[in-house]
Amino acid sequence: QVQLVESGGGLVQPGGSLRLSCAASGFTLDSYAIGWFRQAPGKEREGVSCISRRDGYYADSVKGRFTISRDNAKNTVYLQMNSLRSEDTAVYYCATGPNYVPCRTVVGGFYKLTNWGQGTQVTVSS
């Protein structure tokens, strides 16, 4: 069974950190580009970051604060989020996309995204 499961969300104060995990089962994450997306209440889902064999990508809003990484042995992709702001509050999702196009295309264009996780809530509030 192909499945993505996100975890690691929670409530954090502004300036704090969280690390999200996207664990895959039923397939090998390394065969895909993995994108992180988020959706805040009343807003459209947006691409945040991506990692693939060929490159990586960060949205301007998170560049310098978020770091994406992959542990192939654990079949898991991580999103380390530092210096969190209230505007980072959202449900965060991971999804698989093709690794034959740039990550910017996968995340920016929601290009051929297949498997999605159920999401994990991140709330940044004092």
Tab-separated table of N, CA and C in Angstrom:
chain	number	residue	atom	x	y	z
A	1	GLN	N	0.840	-1.182	0.000
A	1	GLN	CA	0.000	0.000	0.000
A	1	GLN	C	0.884	1.244	0.000
A	2	VAL	N	0.664	2.109	-0.974
A	2	VAL	CA	1.430	3.342	-1.088
A	2	VAL	C	0.871	4.368	-0.107
A	3	GLN	N	1.734	4.905	0.722
A	3	GLN	CA	1.267	5.828	1.742
A	3	GLN	C	2.355	6.812	2.135
A	4	LEU	N	1.933	8.058	2.380
A	4	LEU	CA	2.801	9.084	2.948
A	4	LEU	C	2.177	9.531	4.258
A	5	VAL	N	2.991	9.639	5.279
A	5	VAL	CA	2.486	10.062	6.585
A	5	VAL	C	3.353	11.194	7.105
A	6	GLU	N	2.718	12.354	7.331
A	6	GLU	CA	3.420	13.484	7.909
A	6	GLU	C	3.279	13.448	9.433
A	7	SER	N	4.284	13.982	10.103
A	7	SER	CA	4.239	14.112	11.555
A	7	SER	C	5.165	15.243	11.975
A	8	GLY	N	5.075	15.624	13.240
A	8	GLY	CA	5.983	16.623	13.778
A	8	GLY	C	5.378	18.002	13.961
A	9	GLY	N	4.141	18.182	13.538
A	9	GLY	CA	3.505	19.474	13.728
A	9	GLY	C	3.174	19.720	15.192
A	10	GLY	N	2.736	20.946	15.457
A	10	GLY	CA	2.363	21.285	16.819
A	10	GLY	C	2.250	22.780	16.996
A	11	LEU	N	2.164	23.174	18.259
A	11	LEU	CA	2.079	24.593	18.621
A	11	LEU	C	3.453	25.071	19.059
A	12	VAL	N	3.892	26.174	18.492
A	12	VAL	CA	5.209	26.719	18.819
A	12	VAL	C	5.106	28.234	18.858
A	13	GLN	N	5.916	28.847	19.678
A	13	GLN	CA	5.940	30.301	19.776
A	13	GLN	C	6.702	30.902	18.598
A	14	PRO	N	6.409	32.136	18.254
A	14	PRO	CA	7.179	32.806	17.204
A	14	PRO	C	8.664	32.781	17.523
A	15	GLY	N	9.454	32.493	16.497
A	15	GLY	CA	10.888	32.350	16.686
A	15	GLY	C	11.325	30.936	16.992
A	16	GLY	N	10.377	30.061	17.251
A	16	GLY	CA	10.697	28.681	17.588
A	16	GLY	C	10.951	27.819	16.369
A	17	SER	N	11.144	26.522	16.629
A	17	SER	CA	11.478	25.568	15.569
A	17	SER	C	10.627	24.311	15.673
A	18	LEU	N	10.436	23.691	14.535
A	18	LEU	CA	9.796	22.390	14.452
A	18	LEU	C	10.468	21.615	13.329
A	19	ARG	N	10.445	20.280	13.439
A	19	ARG	CA	10.898	19.457	12.338
A	19	ARG	C	9.768	18.538	11.915
A	20	LEU	N	9.348	18.686	10.691
A	20	LEU	CA	8.313	17.833	10.135
A	20	LEU	C	8.946	16.629	9.455
A	21	SER	N	8.248	15.513	9.510
A	21	SER	CA	8.686	14.300	8.838
A	21	SER	C	7.634	13.848	7.837
A	22	CYS	N	8.099	13.291	6.750
A	22	CYS	CA	7.230	12.707	5.725
A	22	CYS	C	7.765	11.300	5.476
A	23	ALA	N	7.092	10.313	6.042
A	23	ALA	CA	7.537	8.930	5.943
A	23	ALA	C	6.742	8.197	4.875
A	24	ALA	N	7.452	7.462	4.038
A	24	ALA	CA	6.809	6.735	2.951
A	24	ALA	C	6.789	5.246	3.228
A	25	SER	N	5.737	4.613	2.764
A	25	SER	CA	5.655	3.154	2.803
A	25	SER	C	5.070	2.688	1.481
A	26	GLY	N	5.511	1.506	1.065
A	26	GLY	CA	4.994	0.952	-0.179
A	26	GLY	C	5.739	1.396	-1.421
A	27	PHE	N	6.667	2.313	-1.275
A	27	PHE	CA	7.485	2.744	-2.400
A	27	PHE	C	8.727	3.438	-1.859
A	28	THR	N	9.681	3.702	-2.746
A	28	THR	CA	10.940	4.321	-2.347
A	28	THR	C	10.897	5.813	-2.649
A	29	LEU	N	11.045	6.612	-1.602
A	29	LEU	CA	10.985	8.059	-1.777
A	29	LEU	C	12.053	8.573	-2.731
A	30	ASP	N	13.194	7.935	-2.740
A	30	ASP	CA	14.313	8.406	-3.554
A	30	ASP	C	13.988	8.381	-5.045
A	31	SER	N	12.957	7.689	-5.434
A	31	SER	CA	12.578	7.614	-6.839
A	31	SER	C	11.753	8.808	-7.299
A	32	TYR	N	11.422	9.676	-6.372
A	32	TYR	CA	10.539	10.809	-6.667
A	32	TYR	C	11.140	12.119	-6.170
A	33	ALA	N	10.600	13.197	-6.693
A	33	ALA	CA	10.755	14.488	-6.040
A	33	ALA	C	9.719	14.532	-4.921
A	34	ILE	N	10.128	15.056	-3.783
A	34	ILE	CA	9.214	15.175	-2.658
A	34	ILE	C	9.009	16.650	-2.361
A	35	GLY	N	7.770	17.054	-2.409
A	35	GLY	CA	7.439	18.444	-2.150
A	35	GLY	C	6.718	18.611	-0.827
A	36	TRP	N	6.983	19.734	-0.178
A	36	TRP	CA	6.223	20.136	1.005
A	36	TRP	C	5.323	21.304	0.591
A	37	PHE	N	4.084	21.228	1.014
A	37	PHE	CA	3.086	22.241	0.713
A	37	PHE	C	2.406	22.642	2.010
A	38	ARG	N	1.746	23.783	1.993
A	38	ARG	CA	0.992	24.184	3.171
A	38	ARG	C	-0.269	24.916	2.755
A	39	GLN	N	-1.253	24.838	3.621
A	39	GLN	CA	-2.513	25.523	3.367
A	39	GLN	C	-2.999	26.151	4.655
A	40	ALA	N	-3.053	27.468	4.643
A	40	ALA	CA	-3.563	28.216	5.784
A	40	ALA	C	-5.071	28.388	5.635
A	41	PRO	N	-5.774	28.610	6.732
A	41	PRO	CA	-7.229	28.789	6.660
A	41	PRO	C	-7.609	29.904	5.702
A	42	GLY	N	-8.520	29.603	4.795
A	42	GLY	CA	-8.998	30.600	3.857
A	42	GLY	C	-8.058	30.915	2.720
A	43	LYS	N	-6.951	30.189	2.632
A	43	LYS	CA	-5.971	30.456	1.572
A	43	LYS	C	-5.769	29.220	0.714
A	44	GLU	N	-5.222	29.440	-0.465
A	44	GLU	CA	-4.921	28.331	-1.345
A	44	GLU	C	-3.679	27.589	-0.868
A	45	ARG	N	-3.618	26.320	-1.236
A	45	ARG	CA	-2.423	25.540	-0.926
A	45	ARG	C	-1.243	26.102	-1.717
A	46	GLU	N	-0.099	26.183	-1.068
A	46	GLU	CA	1.087	26.721	-1.724
A	46	GLU	C	2.283	25.804	-1.520
A	47	GLY	N	3.186	25.833	-2.473
A	47	GLY	CA	4.406	25.047	-2.375
A	47	GLY	C	5.409	25.729	-1.475
A	48	VAL	N	6.091	24.934	-0.679
A	48	VAL	CA	7.043	25.457	0.299
A	48	VAL	C	8.473	25.054	-0.043
A	49	SER	N	8.660	23.773	-0.324
A	49	SER	CA	10.016	23.282	-0.551
A	49	SER	C	9.946	21.958	-1.293
A	50	CYS	N	11.080	21.564	-1.849
A	50	CYS	CA	11.132	20.319	-2.615
A	50	CYS	C	12.552	19.788	-2.606
A	51	ILE	N	12.668	18.459	-2.695
A	51	ILE	CA	13.972	17.835	-2.827
A	51	ILE	C	13.842	16.691	-3.824
A	52	SER	N	14.851	16.555	-4.668
A	52	SER	CA	14.884	15.451	-5.620
A	52	SER	C	16.335	15.096	-5.871
A	53	ARG	N	16.557	14.118	-6.728
A	53	ARG	CA	17.926	13.734	-7.064
A	53	ARG	C	18.644	14.840	-7.817
A	54	ARG	N	17.884	15.675	-8.534
A	54	ARG	CA	18.535	16.668	-9.393
A	54	ARG	C	18.691	18.019	-8.726
A	55	ASP	N	17.788	18.423	-7.829
A	55	ASP	CA	17.926	19.747	-7.226
A	55	ASP	C	16.991	19.897	-6.039
A	56	GLY	N	16.933	21.137	-5.538
A	56	GLY	CA	16.028	21.456	-4.442
A	56	GLY	C	15.390	22.805	-4.699
A	57	TYR	N	14.451	23.140	-3.835
A	57	TYR	CA	13.733	24.406	-4.032
A	57	TYR	C	13.155	24.864	-2.707
A	58	TYR	N	13.183	26.190	-2.532
A	58	TYR	CA	12.512	26.813	-1.395
A	58	TYR	C	11.717	28.012	-1.907
A	59	ALA	N	10.518	28.152	-1.405
A	59	ALA	CA	9.759	29.363	-1.675
A	59	ALA	C	10.466	30.543	-1.016
A	60	ASP	N	10.333	31.721	-1.602
A	60	ASP	CA	10.999	32.907	-1.059
A	60	ASP	C	10.601	33.161	0.394
A	61	SER	N	9.372	32.835	0.725
A	61	SER	CA	8.865	33.118	2.069
A	61	SER	C	9.545	32.284	3.153
A	62	VAL	N	10.204	31.181	2.768
A	62	VAL	CA	10.824	30.312	3.778
A	62	VAL	C	12.331	30.177	3.594
A	63	LYS	N	12.846	30.758	2.522
A	63	LYS	CA	14.273	30.638	2.218
A	63	LYS	C	15.099	31.201	3.372
A	64	GLY	N	16.097	30.437	3.791
A	64	GLY	CA	16.947	30.854	4.889
A	64	GLY	C	16.429	30.446	6.255
A	65	ARG	N	15.182	29.995	6.324
A	65	ARG	CA	14.604	29.570	7.607
A	65	ARG	C	14.276	28.076	7.611
A	66	PHE	N	13.897	27.532	6.478
A	66	PHE	CA	13.523	26.118	6.380
A	66	PHE	C	14.632	25.359	5.650
A	67	THR	N	14.812	24.104	6.044
A	67	THR	CA	15.772	23.230	5.390
A	67	THR	C	15.128	21.874	5.137
A	68	ILE	N	15.195	21.423	3.896
A	68	ILE	CA	14.646	20.125	3.536
A	68	ILE	C	15.792	19.124	3.423
A	69	SER	N	15.535	17.898	3.865
A	69	SER	CA	16.559	16.863	3.786
A	69	SER	C	15.887	15.507	3.631
A	70	ARG	N	16.708	14.522	3.259
A	70	ARG	CA	16.169	13.183	3.026
A	70	ARG	C	17.046	12.155	3.720
A	71	ASP	N	16.439	11.161	4.341
A	71	ASP	CA	17.150	10.011	4.917
A	71	ASP	C	16.653	8.778	4.162
A	72	ASN	N	17.433	8.348	3.194
A	72	ASN	CA	16.997	7.222	2.357
A	72	ASN	C	16.867	5.924	3.162
A	73	ALA	N	17.706	5.759	4.148
A	73	ALA	CA	17.638	4.543	4.963
A	73	ALA	C	16.306	4.448	5.709
A	74	LYS	N	15.774	5.611	6.081
A	74	LYS	CA	14.491	5.635	6.792
A	74	LYS	C	13.326	5.921	5.851
A	75	ASN	N	13.643	6.119	4.572
A	75	ASN	CA	12.603	6.417	3.581
A	75	ASN	C	11.742	7.602	4.026
A	76	THR	N	12.424	8.625	4.501
A	76	THR	CA	11.754	9.776	5.115
A	76	THR	C	12.386	11.073	4.630
A	77	VAL	N	11.541	12.064	4.409
A	77	VAL	CA	11.998	13.414	4.106
A	77	VAL	C	11.617	14.316	5.267
A	78	TYR	N	12.507	15.231	5.596
A	78	TYR	CA	12.289	16.130	6.728
A	78	TYR	C	12.206	17.579	6.251
A	79	LEU	N	11.492	18.368	7.027
A	79	LEU	CA	11.478	19.805	6.818
A	79	LEU	C	11.772	20.459	8.167
A	80	GLN	N	12.995	20.945	8.300
A	80	GLN	CA	13.389	21.657	9.513
A	80	GLN	C	12.962	23.109	9.372
A	81	MET	N	12.145	23.562	10.290
A	81	MET	CA	11.598	24.910	10.223
A	81	MET	C	12.094	25.714	11.415
A	82	ASN	N	12.868	26.741	11.154
A	82	ASN	CA	13.412	27.604	12.196
A	82	ASN	C	12.843	29.009	12.055
A	83	SER	N	13.012	29.795	13.097
A	83	SER	CA	12.550	31.190	13.085
A	83	SER	C	11.105	31.296	12.615
A	84	LEU	N	10.268	30.461	13.171
A	84	LEU	CA	8.884	30.397	12.725
A	84	LEU	C	8.133	31.687	13.024
A	85	ARG	N	7.231	32.010	12.118
A	85	ARG	CA	6.420	33.225	12.202
A	85	ARG	C	4.947	32.841	12.224
A	86	SER	N	4.135	33.768	12.639
A	86	SER	CA	2.701	33.488	12.685
A	86	SER	C	2.156	33.133	11.302
A	87	GLU	N	2.737	33.724	10.281
A	87	GLU	CA	2.270	33.455	8.917
A	87	GLU	C	2.659	32.065	8.406
A	88	ASP	N	3.451	31.345	9.168
A	88	ASP	CA	3.764	29.958	8.817
A	88	ASP	C	2.682	28.993	9.301
A	89	THR	N	1.734	29.499	10.058
A	89	THR	CA	0.644	28.662	10.542
A	89	THR	C	-0.160	28.096	9.381
A	90	ALA	N	-0.271	26.779	9.346
A	90	ALA	CA	-0.955	26.109	8.239
A	90	ALA	C	-0.945	24.604	8.488
A	91	VAL	N	-1.708	23.898	7.665
A	91	VAL	CA	-1.558	22.455	7.599
A	91	VAL	C	-0.497	22.178	6.538
A	92	TYR	N	0.475	21.375	6.904
A	92	TYR	CA	1.581	21.064	6.015
A	92	TYR	C	1.407	19.651	5.456
A	93	TYR	N	1.598	19.539	4.146
A	93	TYR	CA	1.445	18.274	3.444
A	93	TYR	C	2.720	17.959	2.673
A	94	CYS	N	2.992	16.677	2.504
A	94	CYS	CA	4.034	16.274	1.569
A	94	CYS	C	3.369	15.495	0.425
A	95	ALA	N	4.037	15.513	-0.709
A	95	ALA	CA	3.505	14.840	-1.884
A	95	ALA	C	4.655	14.418	-2.779
A	96	THR	N	4.410	13.417	-3.596
A	96	THR	CA	5.426	12.949	-4.534
A	96	THR	C	5.171	13.533	-5.915
A	97	GLY	N	6.264	13.825	-6.590
A	97	GLY	CA	6.197	14.324	-7.951
A	97	GLY	C	7.310	13.709	-8.773
A	98	PRO	N	7.337	13.983	-10.069
A	98	PRO	CA	8.367	13.389	-10.930
A	98	PRO	C	9.729	14.014	-10.667
A	99	ASN	N	10.771	13.193	-10.826
A	99	ASN	CA	12.112	13.723	-10.600
A	99	ASN	C	12.815	14.085	-11.905
A	100	TYR	N	12.074	14.129	-13.023
A	100	TYR	CA	12.701	14.474	-14.297
A	100	TYR	C	12.477	15.931	-14.683
A	101	VAL	N	11.840	16.689	-13.795
A	101	VAL	CA	11.704	18.131	-14.001
A	101	VAL	C	12.262	18.833	-12.771
A	102	PRO	N	12.613	20.108	-12.877
A	102	PRO	CA	13.136	20.813	-11.704
A	102	PRO	C	12.130	20.842	-10.562
A	103	CYS	N	12.659	20.890	-9.354
A	103	CYS	CA	11.798	20.962	-8.178
A	103	CYS	C	10.886	22.190	-8.225
A	104	ARG	N	11.383	23.256	-8.773
A	104	ARG	CA	10.579	24.477	-8.876
A	104	ARG	C	9.294	24.208	-9.658
A	105	THR	N	9.399	23.386	-10.673
A	105	THR	CA	8.236	23.039	-11.483
A	105	THR	C	7.280	22.153	-10.696
A	106	VAL	N	7.829	21.188	-9.987
A	106	VAL	CA	6.996	20.265	-9.215
A	106	VAL	C	6.175	21.023	-8.180
A	107	VAL	N	6.846	21.897	-7.447
A	107	VAL	CA	6.188	22.574	-6.332
A	107	VAL	C	5.429	23.810	-6.800
A	108	GLY	N	6.065	24.593	-7.660
A	108	GLY	CA	5.424	25.827	-8.109
A	108	GLY	C	4.216	25.582	-8.983
A	109	GLY	N	4.291	24.527	-9.789
A	109	GLY	CA	3.204	24.243	-10.710
A	109	GLY	C	2.321	23.090	-10.306
A	110	PHE	N	2.560	22.564	-9.102
A	110	PHE	CA	1.806	21.380	-8.662
A	110	PHE	C	1.825	20.331	-9.776
A	111	TYR	N	3.022	20.088	-10.298
A	111	TYR	CA	3.174	19.318	-11.519
A	111	TYR	C	3.148	17.815	-11.253
A	112	LYS	N	2.128	17.156	-11.789
A	112	LYS	CA	1.993	15.698	-11.730
A	112	LYS	C	2.224	15.150	-10.327
A	113	LEU	N	1.629	15.791	-9.335
A	113	LEU	CA	1.713	15.304	-7.964
A	113	LEU	C	0.810	14.096	-7.808
A	114	THR	N	1.325	13.079	-7.199
A	114	THR	CA	0.552	11.844	-7.089
A	114	THR	C	0.144	11.596	-5.648
A	115	ASN	N	1.006	10.992	-4.879
A	115	ASN	CA	0.640	10.633	-3.521
A	115	ASN	C	0.719	11.833	-2.581
A	116	TRP	N	-0.291	11.971	-1.744
A	116	TRP	CA	-0.350	13.027	-0.739
A	116	TRP	C	-0.504	12.394	0.641
A	117	GLY	N	0.085	13.048	1.615
A	117	GLY	CA	-0.149	12.650	2.988
A	117	GLY	C	-1.408	13.317	3.522
A	118	GLN	N	-1.720	13.039	4.774
A	118	GLN	CA	-2.939	13.551	5.382
A	118	GLN	C	-2.759	14.940	5.978
A	119	GLY	N	-1.518	15.367	6.119
A	119	GLY	CA	-1.228	16.692	6.641
A	119	GLY	C	-0.941	16.690	8.135
A	120	THR	N	-0.182	17.701	8.550
A	120	THR	CA	0.107	17.903	9.967
A	120	THR	C	-0.015	19.394	10.259
A	121	GLN	N	-0.681	19.722	11.359
A	121	GLN	CA	-0.971	21.120	11.685
A	121	GLN	C	0.232	21.766	12.358
A	122	VAL	N	0.584	22.934	11.868
A	122	VAL	CA	1.611	23.759	12.495
A	122	VAL	C	0.956	25.081	12.890
A	123	THR	N	1.035	25.401	14.165
A	123	THR	CA	0.471	26.645	14.670
A	123	THR	C	1.568	27.438	15.364
A	124	VAL	N	1.788	28.650	14.886
A	124	VAL	CA	2.799	29.524	15.467
A	124	VAL	C	2.066	30.672	16.159
A	125	SER	N	2.131	30.662	17.466
A	125	SER	CA	1.374	31.633	18.236
A	125	SER	C	1.982	31.790	19.619
A	126	SER	N	1.888	32.994	20.154
A	126	SER	CA	2.343	33.228	21.523
A	126	SER	C	1.187	33.072	22.510
